PDB file of C-alpha atoms in Angstrom:
ATOM      1  CA  MET A 219      10.343   8.879 -46.429  1.00 80.00           C
ATOM      2  CA  LYS A 220      11.609   5.534 -45.135  1.00 88.00           C
ATOM      3  CA  ASN A 221       9.673   2.332 -45.960  1.00 92.00           C
ATOM      4  CA  SER A 222       9.147   1.653 -42.271  1.00 91.00           C
ATOM      5  CA  ASP A 223       7.481   5.045 -41.873  1.00 91.00           C
ATOM      6  CA  LEU A 224       5.154   4.271 -44.814  1.00 93.00           C
ATOM      7  CA  ALA A 225       4.292   0.859 -43.331  1.00 95.00           C
ATOM      8  CA  GLN A 226       3.612   2.298 -39.867  1.00 94.00           C
ATOM      9  CA  MET A 227       1.401   5.069 -41.277  1.00 95.00           C
ATOM     10  CA  SER A 228      -0.537   2.655 -43.504  1.00 96.00           C
ATOM     11  CA  LEU A 229      -1.122   0.248 -40.611  1.00 96.00           C
ATOM     12  CA  LEU A 230      -2.408   3.039 -38.370  1.00 96.00           C
ATOM     13  CA  THR A 231      -4.645   4.461 -41.102  1.00 97.00           C
ATOM     14  CA  ALA A 232      -6.146   0.982 -41.609  1.00 97.00           C
ATOM     15  CA  LEU A 233      -6.618   0.603 -37.890  1.00 96.00           C
ATOM     16  CA  ALA A 234      -8.310   3.940 -37.633  1.00 96.00           C
ATOM     17  CA  LEU A 235     -10.635   3.094 -40.499  1.00 95.00           C
ATOM     18  CA  ILE A 236     -11.614  -0.226 -38.944  1.00 95.00           C
ATOM     19  CA  PHE A 237     -12.377   1.485 -35.582  1.00 93.00           C
ATOM     20  CA  GLY A 238     -14.519   4.057 -37.329  1.00 90.00           C
ATOM     21  CA  TYR A 239     -16.391   1.288 -39.212  1.00 90.00           C
ATOM     22  CA  ILE A 240     -16.978  -0.894 -36.153  1.00 90.00           C
ATOM     23  CA  GLU A 241     -18.200   2.169 -34.253  1.00 86.00           C
ATOM     24  CA  SER A 242     -20.709   2.969 -37.058  1.00 82.00           C
ATOM     25  CA  LEU A 243     -22.264  -0.417 -36.524  1.00 84.00           C
ATOM     26  CA  PHE A 244     -23.216   0.373 -32.934  1.00 81.00           C
ATOM     27  CA  PRO A 245     -24.733   3.839 -32.795  1.00 74.00           C
ATOM     28  CA  ILE A 246     -25.257   5.269 -29.344  1.00 76.00           C
ATOM     29  CA  PRO A 247     -29.045   5.667 -28.839  1.00 72.00           C
ATOM     30  CA  VAL A 248     -29.114   9.394 -27.884  1.00 72.00           C
ATOM     31  CA  PRO A 249     -31.065  11.916 -29.893  1.00 66.00           C
ATOM     32  CA  ILE A 250     -28.231  14.360 -29.770  1.00 71.00           C
ATOM     33  CA  PRO A 251     -26.295  14.755 -33.083  1.00 69.00           C
ATOM     34  CA  GLY A 252     -22.570  14.515 -32.761  1.00 69.00           C
ATOM     35  CA  ILE A 253     -22.187  12.023 -29.798  1.00 80.00           C
ATOM     36  CA  LYS A 254     -19.996   9.164 -30.685  1.00 83.00           C
ATOM     37  CA  LEU A 255     -17.161   7.129 -29.111  1.00 87.00           C
ATOM     38  CA  GLY A 256     -14.429   8.325 -31.362  1.00 87.00           C
ATOM     39  CA  PHE A 257     -12.322   5.157 -31.041  1.00 91.00           C
ATOM     40  CA  SER A 258     -10.302   6.074 -34.142  1.00 92.00           C
ATOM     41  CA  ASN A 259      -8.907   8.942 -32.202  1.00 94.00           C
ATOM     42  CA  ILE A 260      -6.963   6.389 -30.090  1.00 95.00           C
ATOM     43  CA  VAL A 261      -4.934   5.785 -33.236  1.00 96.00           C
ATOM     44  CA  ILE A 262      -4.247   9.475 -33.963  1.00 96.00           C
ATOM     45  CA  LEU A 263      -3.319  10.018 -30.389  1.00 96.00           C
ATOM     46  CA  PHE A 264      -1.018   7.066 -30.459  1.00 96.00           C
ATOM     47  CA  ALA A 265       0.631   8.386 -33.666  1.00 96.00           C
ATOM     48  CA  LEU A 266       1.020  11.871 -32.151  1.00 96.00           C
ATOM     49  CA  ASN A 267       2.780  10.477 -29.049  1.00 95.00           C
ATOM     50  CA  ARG A 268       4.823   7.651 -30.541  1.00 93.00           C
ATOM     51  CA  LEU A 269       5.594   8.920 -34.007  1.00 93.00           C
ATOM     52  CA  ASP A 270       5.531  12.624 -34.786  1.00 93.00           C
ATOM     53  CA  SER A 271       3.062  15.368 -35.505  1.00 95.00           C
ATOM     54  CA  VAL A 272       3.422  15.246 -39.308  1.00 96.00           C
ATOM     55  CA  LYS A 273       2.775  11.521 -39.442  1.00 96.00           C
ATOM     56  CA  ALA A 274      -0.199  11.803 -37.099  1.00 97.00           C
ATOM     57  CA  PHE A 275      -1.589  14.654 -39.176  1.00 97.00           C
ATOM     58  CA  THR A 276      -1.220  12.537 -42.312  1.00 96.00           C
ATOM     59  CA  VAL A 277      -2.945   9.555 -40.736  1.00 97.00           C
ATOM     60  CA  MET A 278      -5.795  11.813 -39.562  1.00 96.00           C
ATOM     61  CA  LEU A 279      -6.295  13.322 -43.007  1.00 97.00           C
ATOM     62  CA  LEU A 280      -6.222   9.895 -44.717  1.00 96.00           C
ATOM     63  CA  LYS A 281      -8.706   8.522 -42.207  1.00 95.00           C
ATOM     64  CA  VAL A 282     -11.081  11.414 -42.788  1.00 94.00           C
ATOM     65  CA  PHE A 283     -10.953  11.305 -46.581  1.00 94.00           C
ATOM     66  CA  ILE A 284     -11.103   7.467 -46.932  1.00 94.00           C
ATOM     67  CA  SER A 285     -13.879   6.953 -44.472  1.00 91.00           C
ATOM     68  CA  SER A 286     -16.007   9.748 -45.991  1.00 90.00           C
ATOM     69  CA  LEU A 287     -15.349   8.154 -49.403  1.00 90.00           C
ATOM     70  CA  LEU A 288     -16.265   4.697 -48.124  1.00 87.00           C
ATOM     71  CA  PHE A 289     -19.149   5.369 -45.720  1.00 81.00           C
ATOM     72  CA  GLY A 290     -20.204   9.019 -45.981  1.00 75.00           C
ATOM     73  CA  GLY A 291     -20.457  11.538 -48.643  1.00 71.00           C
ATOM     74  CA  MET A 292     -19.630  15.164 -49.354  1.00 75.00           C
ATOM     75  CA  SER A 293     -21.413  16.545 -46.301  1.00 75.00           C
ATOM     76  CA  ALA A 294     -19.893  13.749 -44.087  1.00 81.00           C
ATOM     77  CA  LEU A 295     -16.472  14.835 -45.397  1.00 89.00           C
ATOM     78  CA  PHE A 296     -16.998  18.466 -44.415  1.00 90.00           C
ATOM     79  CA  TYR A 297     -18.111  17.602 -40.868  1.00 89.00           C
ATOM     80  CA  SER A 298     -15.499  14.998 -40.278  1.00 90.00           C
ATOM     81  CA  LEU A 299     -12.776  17.256 -41.694  1.00 94.00           C
ATOM     82  CA  ALA A 300     -13.796  20.100 -39.478  1.00 95.00           C
ATOM     83  CA  GLY A 301     -13.845  17.791 -36.452  1.00 94.00           C
ATOM     84  CA  GLY A 302     -10.579  16.145 -37.321  1.00 95.00           C
ATOM     85  CA  LEU A 303      -8.647  19.322 -37.949  1.00 97.00           C
ATOM     86  CA  PHE A 304      -9.928  21.027 -34.724  1.00 97.00           C
ATOM     87  CA  ALA A 305      -9.193  17.928 -32.698  1.00 97.00           C
ATOM     88  CA  PHE A 306      -5.755  17.371 -34.169  1.00 97.00           C
ATOM     89  CA  PHE A 307      -4.562  20.978 -33.500  1.00 97.00           C
ATOM     90  CA  ALA A 308      -6.078  20.935 -29.981  1.00 97.00           C
ATOM     91  CA  MET A 309      -4.190  17.675 -29.170  1.00 97.00           C
ATOM     92  CA  LEU A 310      -1.038  19.117 -30.693  1.00 97.00           C
ATOM     93  CA  ALA A 311      -1.334  22.321 -28.611  1.00 97.00           C
ATOM     94  CA  ALA A 312      -2.184  20.277 -25.526  1.00 96.00           C
ATOM     95  CA  GLN A 313       0.910  18.045 -26.076  1.00 95.00           C
ATOM     96  CA  ARG A 314       3.240  21.044 -26.683  1.00 95.00           C
ATOM     97  CA  SER A 315       1.968  22.739 -23.481  1.00 93.00           C
ATOM     98  CA  GLY A 316       2.705  19.688 -21.386  1.00 93.00           C
ATOM     99  CA  PHE A 317      -0.689  17.882 -20.941  1.00 95.00           C
ATOM    100  CA  GLY A 318      -0.689  14.199 -20.156  1.00 94.00           C
ATOM    101  CA  VAL A 319      -2.065  11.697 -22.751  1.00 95.00           C
ATOM    102  CA  ILE A 320      -5.540  11.786 -21.158  1.00 95.00           C
ATOM    103  CA  GLY A 321      -5.579  15.609 -21.108  1.00 96.00           C
ATOM    104  CA  GLU A 322      -4.538  15.644 -24.820  1.00 96.00           C
ATOM    105  CA  SER A 323      -7.308  13.269 -25.653  1.00 97.00           C
ATOM    106  CA  ALA A 324      -9.953  15.228 -23.759  1.00 96.00           C
ATOM    107  CA  ALA A 325      -8.870  18.436 -25.463  1.00 97.00           C
ATOM    108  CA  GLY A 326      -9.155  16.559 -28.783  1.00 97.00           C
ATOM    109  CA  GLY A 327     -12.666  15.301 -27.884  1.00 96.00           C
ATOM    110  CA  VAL A 328     -13.820  18.789 -26.796  1.00 96.00           C
ATOM    111  CA  PHE A 329     -12.443  20.526 -29.929  1.00 97.00           C
ATOM    112  CA  HIS A 330     -13.678  17.773 -32.246  1.00 96.00           C
ATOM    113  CA  ASN A 331     -17.157  18.740 -31.157  1.00 95.00           C
ATOM    114  CA  ILE A 332     -16.484  22.438 -31.412  1.00 95.00           C
ATOM    115  CA  GLY A 333     -15.342  21.860 -34.957  1.00 95.00           C
ATOM    116  CA  GLN A 334     -18.427  19.928 -35.925  1.00 92.00           C
ATOM    117  CA  LEU A 335     -20.709  22.498 -34.397  1.00 92.00           C
ATOM    118  CA  THR A 336     -18.915  25.178 -36.290  1.00 93.00           C
ATOM    119  CA  ALA A 337     -19.312  23.154 -39.457  1.00 91.00           C
ATOM    120  CA  ALA A 338     -23.026  22.692 -38.632  1.00 88.00           C
ATOM    121  CA  ALA A 339     -23.495  26.426 -38.014  1.00 90.00           C
ATOM    122  CA  ILE A 340     -21.924  27.194 -41.416  1.00 90.00           C
ATOM    123  CA  MET A 341     -24.003  24.570 -43.180  1.00 85.00           C
ATOM    124  CA  LEU A 342     -27.262  25.665 -41.600  1.00 83.00           C
ATOM    125  CA  GLY A 343     -26.550  29.353 -41.901  1.00 83.00           C
ATOM    126  CA  SER A 344     -27.698  29.709 -38.316  1.00 82.00           C
ATOM    127  CA  SER A 345     -26.329  29.932 -34.803  1.00 82.00           C
ATOM    128  CA  ALA A 346     -28.824  27.395 -33.549  1.00 81.00           C
ATOM    129  CA  PRO A 347     -26.157  24.640 -33.076  1.00 85.00           C
ATOM    130  CA  ILE A 348     -24.631  26.687 -30.220  1.00 85.00           C
ATOM    131  CA  ALA A 349     -27.403  25.309 -28.062  1.00 84.00           C
ATOM    132  CA  TYR A 350     -25.662  21.918 -28.131  1.00 87.00           C
ATOM    133  CA  LEU A 351     -22.370  23.282 -26.767  1.00 90.00           C
ATOM    134  CA  PRO A 352     -23.224  22.767 -23.044  1.00 90.00           C
ATOM    135  CA  ILE A 353     -23.926  19.111 -23.794  1.00 90.00           C
ATOM    136  CA  LEU A 354     -21.295  18.403 -26.390  1.00 92.00           C
ATOM    137  CA  LEU A 355     -18.405  20.047 -24.549  1.00 94.00           C
ATOM    138  CA  PRO A 356     -18.533  17.775 -21.471  1.00 94.00           C
ATOM    139  CA  ALA A 357     -19.514  14.855 -23.615  1.00 94.00           C
ATOM    140  CA  GLY A 358     -16.294  15.365 -25.671  1.00 95.00           C
ATOM    141  CA  ALA A 359     -14.208  15.577 -22.548  1.00 95.00           C
ATOM    142  CA  VAL A 360     -15.688  12.456 -21.062  1.00 94.00           C
ATOM    143  CA  ILE A 361     -15.275  10.491 -24.259  1.00 94.00           C
ATOM    144  CA  GLY A 362     -11.743  11.947 -24.577  1.00 96.00           C
ATOM    145  CA  ILE A 363     -10.854  10.679 -21.130  1.00 95.00           C
ATOM    146  CA  ILE A 364     -12.051   7.168 -22.109  1.00 95.00           C
ATOM    147  CA  THR A 365     -10.175   7.031 -25.394  1.00 96.00           C
ATOM    148  CA  GLY A 366      -7.155   8.655 -23.776  1.00 96.00           C
ATOM    149  CA  SER A 367      -7.049   5.958 -21.038  1.00 96.00           C
ATOM    150  CA  VAL A 368      -7.288   3.267 -23.646  1.00 96.00           C
ATOM    151  CA  CYS A 369      -4.356   4.829 -25.546  1.00 96.00           C
ATOM    152  CA  LYS A 370      -2.323   5.191 -22.315  1.00 95.00           C
ATOM    153  CA  ALA A 371      -2.840   1.472 -21.567  1.00 95.00           C
ATOM    154  CA  VAL A 372      -1.830   0.526 -25.109  1.00 95.00           C
ATOM    155  CA  MET A 373       1.267   2.631 -24.983  1.00 94.00           C
ATOM    156  CA  LYS A 374       2.383   0.985 -21.749  1.00 94.00           C
ATOM    157  CA  LYS A 375       2.278  -2.393 -23.624  1.00 92.00           C
ATOM    158  CA  ILE A 376       3.867  -1.562 -26.840  1.00 86.00           C
TER     159      ILE A 376
ATOM    160  CA  MET B 481      -3.720  12.433 -15.054  1.00 79.00           C
ATOM    161  CA  LYS B 482      -1.431  15.456 -14.802  1.00 86.00           C
ATOM    162  CA  ARG B 483      -2.412  18.595 -13.043  1.00 90.00           C
ATOM    163  CA  LYS B 484      -2.805  20.549 -16.279  1.00 91.00           C
ATOM    164  CA  ASP B 485      -5.245  17.896 -17.550  1.00 93.00           C
ATOM    165  CA  VAL B 486      -7.428  18.360 -14.391  1.00 93.00           C
ATOM    166  CA  VAL B 487      -7.323  22.237 -14.752  1.00 93.00           C
ATOM    167  CA  PHE B 488      -8.342  21.850 -18.422  1.00 93.00           C
ATOM    168  CA  LEU B 489     -11.255  19.467 -17.659  1.00 94.00           C
ATOM    169  CA  ALA B 490     -12.452  21.741 -14.836  1.00 94.00           C
ATOM    170  CA  SER B 491     -12.382  24.780 -17.089  1.00 94.00           C
ATOM    171  CA  ILE B 492     -14.394  22.914 -19.718  1.00 93.00           C
ATOM    172  CA  LEU B 493     -17.050  22.082 -17.153  1.00 94.00           C
ATOM    173  CA  ILE B 494     -17.226  25.669 -15.963  1.00 94.00           C
ATOM    174  CA  LEU B 495     -17.322  27.013 -19.549  1.00 94.00           C
ATOM    175  CA  SER B 496     -20.177  24.662 -20.369  1.00 92.00           C
ATOM    176  CA  ALA B 497     -22.182  25.790 -17.311  1.00 92.00           C
ATOM    177  CA  VAL B 498     -21.534  29.446 -18.189  1.00 93.00           C
ATOM    178  CA  ILE B 499     -22.714  28.941 -21.782  1.00 90.00           C
ATOM    179  CA  TYR B 500     -25.759  27.013 -20.490  1.00 88.00           C
ATOM    180  CA  ILE B 501     -26.700  29.877 -18.189  1.00 88.00           C
ATOM    181  CA  PHE B 502     -26.285  32.599 -20.747  1.00 86.00           C
ATOM    182  CA  LEU B 503     -27.780  30.711 -23.645  1.00 81.00           C
ATOM    183  CA  PRO B 504     -30.715  32.694 -25.028  1.00 73.00           C
ATOM    184  CA  ARG B 505     -33.829  30.861 -24.117  1.00 70.00           C
ATOM    185  CA  GLY B 506     -36.704  30.837 -26.529  1.00 63.00           C
ATOM    186  CA  GLU B 507     -39.896  32.163 -25.040  1.00 61.00           C
ATOM    187  CA  ASN B 508     -42.251  29.651 -23.515  1.00 65.00           C
ATOM    188  CA  GLY B 509     -45.193  30.704 -25.523  1.00 69.00           C
ATOM    189  CA  GLY B 510     -45.172  30.890 -29.265  1.00 76.00           C
ATOM    190  CA  ASN B 511     -47.772  30.109 -31.829  1.00 83.00           C
ATOM    191  CA  THR B 512     -45.952  30.166 -35.108  1.00 87.00           C
ATOM    192  CA  VAL B 513     -43.957  27.373 -36.589  1.00 90.00           C
ATOM    193  CA  ILE B 514     -41.099  28.504 -38.748  1.00 89.00           C
ATOM    194  CA  ILE B 515     -39.384  25.977 -40.996  1.00 91.00           C
ATOM    195  CA  LYS B 516     -35.996  27.095 -42.433  1.00 90.00           C
ATOM    196  CA  LYS B 517     -34.132  25.286 -45.133  1.00 88.00           C
ATOM    197  CA  ASN B 518     -30.530  26.324 -46.050  1.00 84.00           C
ATOM    198  CA  GLY B 519     -30.914  29.326 -43.692  1.00 79.00           C
ATOM    199  CA  ARG B 520     -33.915  30.775 -45.435  1.00 85.00           C
ATOM    200  CA  VAL B 521     -37.571  30.628 -44.294  1.00 88.00           C
ATOM    201  CA  PHE B 522     -39.261  27.806 -46.238  1.00 89.00           C
ATOM    202  CA  ALA B 523     -42.668  27.788 -44.635  1.00 89.00           C
ATOM    203  CA  GLU B 524     -44.470  29.592 -41.843  1.00 89.00           C
ATOM    204  CA  LYS B 525     -47.574  27.970 -40.211  1.00 88.00           C
ATOM    205  CA  SER B 526     -49.776  28.449 -37.129  1.00 88.00           C
ATOM    206  CA  LEU B 527     -48.986  25.949 -34.390  1.00 87.00           C
ATOM    207  CA  TYR B 528     -52.725  25.296 -34.177  1.00 88.00           C
ATOM    208  CA  ASP B 529     -53.088  24.131 -37.738  1.00 85.00           C
ATOM    209  CA  SER B 530     -53.275  20.511 -38.424  1.00 89.00           C
ATOM    210  CA  CYS B 531     -51.228  19.640 -41.465  1.00 90.00           C
ATOM    211  CA  GLU B 532     -48.388  17.801 -42.939  1.00 91.00           C
ATOM    212  CA  ILE B 533     -45.577  19.774 -44.670  1.00 91.00           C
ATOM    213  CA  ASP B 534     -43.370  18.411 -47.318  1.00 92.00           C
ATOM    214  CA  ILE B 535     -39.949  20.206 -47.029  1.00 90.00           C
ATOM    215  CA  ASP B 536     -38.446  20.026 -50.461  1.00 87.00           C
ATOM    216  CA  GLY B 537     -38.995  16.289 -50.659  1.00 86.00           C
ATOM    217  CA  SER B 538     -36.256  15.597 -48.072  1.00 88.00           C
ATOM    218  CA  ASN B 539     -38.264  15.821 -44.833  1.00 90.00           C
ATOM    219  CA  THR B 540     -41.863  15.761 -43.748  1.00 93.00           C
ATOM    220  CA  ALA B 541     -43.027  17.817 -40.766  1.00 92.00           C
ATOM    221  CA  VAL B 542     -46.373  17.413 -39.061  1.00 93.00           C
ATOM    222  CA  ILE B 543     -48.234  20.044 -36.999  1.00 92.00           C
ATOM    223  CA  LYS B 544     -50.950  18.589 -34.904  1.00 90.00           C
ATOM    224  CA  ASN B 545     -52.544  19.325 -31.516  1.00 88.00           C
ATOM    225  CA  GLY B 546     -50.397  22.415 -30.882  1.00 86.00           C
ATOM    226  CA  GLU B 547     -47.169  20.451 -31.480  1.00 89.00           C
ATOM    227  CA  VAL B 548     -44.806  20.099 -34.385  1.00 92.00           C
ATOM    228  CA  TYR B 549     -42.621  17.081 -35.103  1.00 92.00           C
ATOM    229  CA  MET B 550     -40.617  15.656 -37.902  1.00 92.00           C
ATOM    230  CA  LYS B 551     -42.405  12.633 -39.372  1.00 91.00           C
ATOM    231  CA  SER B 552     -39.744  11.440 -41.770  1.00 89.00           C
ATOM    232  CA  ALA B 553     -36.373  12.295 -43.246  1.00 89.00           C
ATOM    233  CA  ASP B 554     -34.340  10.722 -46.074  1.00 88.00           C
ATOM    234  CA  CYS B 555     -31.038  10.841 -44.158  1.00 80.00           C
ATOM    235  CA  PRO B 556     -29.507   7.736 -42.588  1.00 76.00           C
ATOM    236  CA  ASP B 557     -29.399   8.757 -38.923  1.00 75.00           C
ATOM    237  CA  LYS B 558     -33.009  10.224 -38.605  1.00 81.00           C
ATOM    238  CA  LEU B 559     -31.911  12.314 -35.586  1.00 81.00           C
ATOM    239  CA  CYS B 560     -34.522  14.996 -36.383  1.00 84.00           C
ATOM    240  CA  VAL B 561     -37.327  12.385 -36.172  1.00 88.00           C
ATOM    241  CA  LYS B 562     -35.955  10.956 -32.882  1.00 85.00           C
ATOM    242  CA  GLN B 563     -35.838  14.537 -31.374  1.00 83.00           C
ATOM    243  CA  GLY B 564     -39.530  14.244 -30.917  1.00 86.00           C
ATOM    244  CA  ALA B 565     -42.259  16.988 -30.719  1.00 89.00           C
ATOM    245  CA  VAL B 566     -41.753  20.624 -29.926  1.00 87.00           C
ATOM    246  CA  HIS B 567     -44.445  22.935 -28.669  1.00 84.00           C
ATOM    247  CA  ASP B 568     -42.681  26.090 -27.736  1.00 82.00           C
ATOM    248  CA  GLY B 569     -39.524  28.127 -28.298  1.00 77.00           C
ATOM    249  CA  SER B 570     -37.452  26.238 -25.768  1.00 76.00           C
ATOM    250  CA  LYS B 571     -36.350  23.528 -28.248  1.00 80.00           C
ATOM    251  CA  LYS B 572     -35.684  23.362 -31.963  1.00 85.00           C
ATOM    252  CA  ILE B 573     -35.696  20.529 -34.341  1.00 89.00           C
ATOM    253  CA  ILE B 574     -32.500  20.414 -36.468  1.00 87.00           C
ATOM    254  CA  CYS B 575     -31.807  18.163 -39.398  1.00 86.00           C
ATOM    255  CA  LEU B 576     -28.172  18.531 -40.227  1.00 82.00           C
ATOM    256  CA  PRO B 577     -27.797  16.528 -43.477  1.00 82.00           C
ATOM    257  CA  ASN B 578     -30.733  18.372 -45.126  1.00 85.00           C
ATOM    258  CA  ARG B 579     -30.050  21.700 -43.439  1.00 86.00           C
ATOM    259  CA  VAL B 580     -33.549  22.080 -41.985  1.00 89.00           C
ATOM    260  CA  ILE B 581     -34.429  23.931 -38.747  1.00 89.00           C
ATOM    261  CA  ILE B 582     -37.899  23.879 -37.287  1.00 90.00           C
ATOM    262  CA  GLU B 583     -38.682  26.403 -34.539  1.00 87.00           C
ATOM    263  CA  VAL B 584     -41.669  27.814 -32.692  1.00 87.00           C
ATOM    264  CA  THR B 585     -41.836  31.514 -32.116  1.00 83.00           C
ATOM    265  CA  LYS B 586     -44.175  34.163 -30.789  1.00 78.00           C
ATOM    266  CA  LYS B 587     -45.646  36.127 -33.577  1.00 69.00           C
ATOM    267  CA  SER B 588     -48.509  38.549 -33.290  1.00 55.00           C
ATOM    268  CA  ASP B 589     -50.632  39.824 -36.055  1.00 52.00           C
ATOM    269  CA  ILE B 590     -48.968  43.226 -35.727  1.00 52.00           C
ATOM    270  CA  ASP B 591     -45.802  43.560 -37.775  1.00 55.00           C
ATOM    271  CA  ALA B 592     -44.236  46.335 -35.843  1.00 54.00           C
ATOM    272  CA  VAL B 593     -45.042  48.823 -33.154  1.00 56.00           C
ATOM    273  CA  VAL B 594     -44.005  52.511 -33.605  1.00 61.00           C
ATOM    274  CA  ARG B 595     -43.438  54.249 -30.310  1.00 56.00           C
TER     275      ARG B 595
END
């Protein structure tokens, strides 16, 4: 690994962590579990499109582990890992099948929520979380469009 | 946005609508409150009771005036408390961090009917 790769990945991981932290200071006032802005996904999306999939995957894993260590706990790690993995592979698949940046991001948002609901169903030992799918799928898509648009704007500049 | 993006978004919307339509609805009636913890039944009470239930020290549920709500939880987000009161099977209260589900179901005094 080149030093410049290491520096890039460290910088992006730090940025993702800061986004995650700032976001946790302003919770969205809806009584639905799992709705958040997902700004740190802008960073992962950027890494996926500007660097390569291995680096983006590394940044995602580091972000998930470090933020759970700093702000969450074991159960937070499980949910955020499930969300992160589902979102990453959805974005990768979307990229490989010729989606645009916004489409990739929307796929990531949707599958992030699918991953978290799957984790919730496993933790609860119940299929009750499926009831949230009709809300969380469109919510993930809308939020994905927003973060995707931000990422697109950023990529135009740098 | 590319054409594929739009097709993907449209299919997500359609899928959500389909899931919403086919989602099993709880019955409107119901008179029994079932509290599950870690996937197992923790307590079973009548909806017309008036009581406070301590769920393993992590959450407190209250049954009052034919409604059940979560009064307190020891998790940081307190989403289960914000979800409000439930009085029939159409909604459930879920506390993810403590793995608690509260639901209202119909239950008669008869255990089973042999035809």
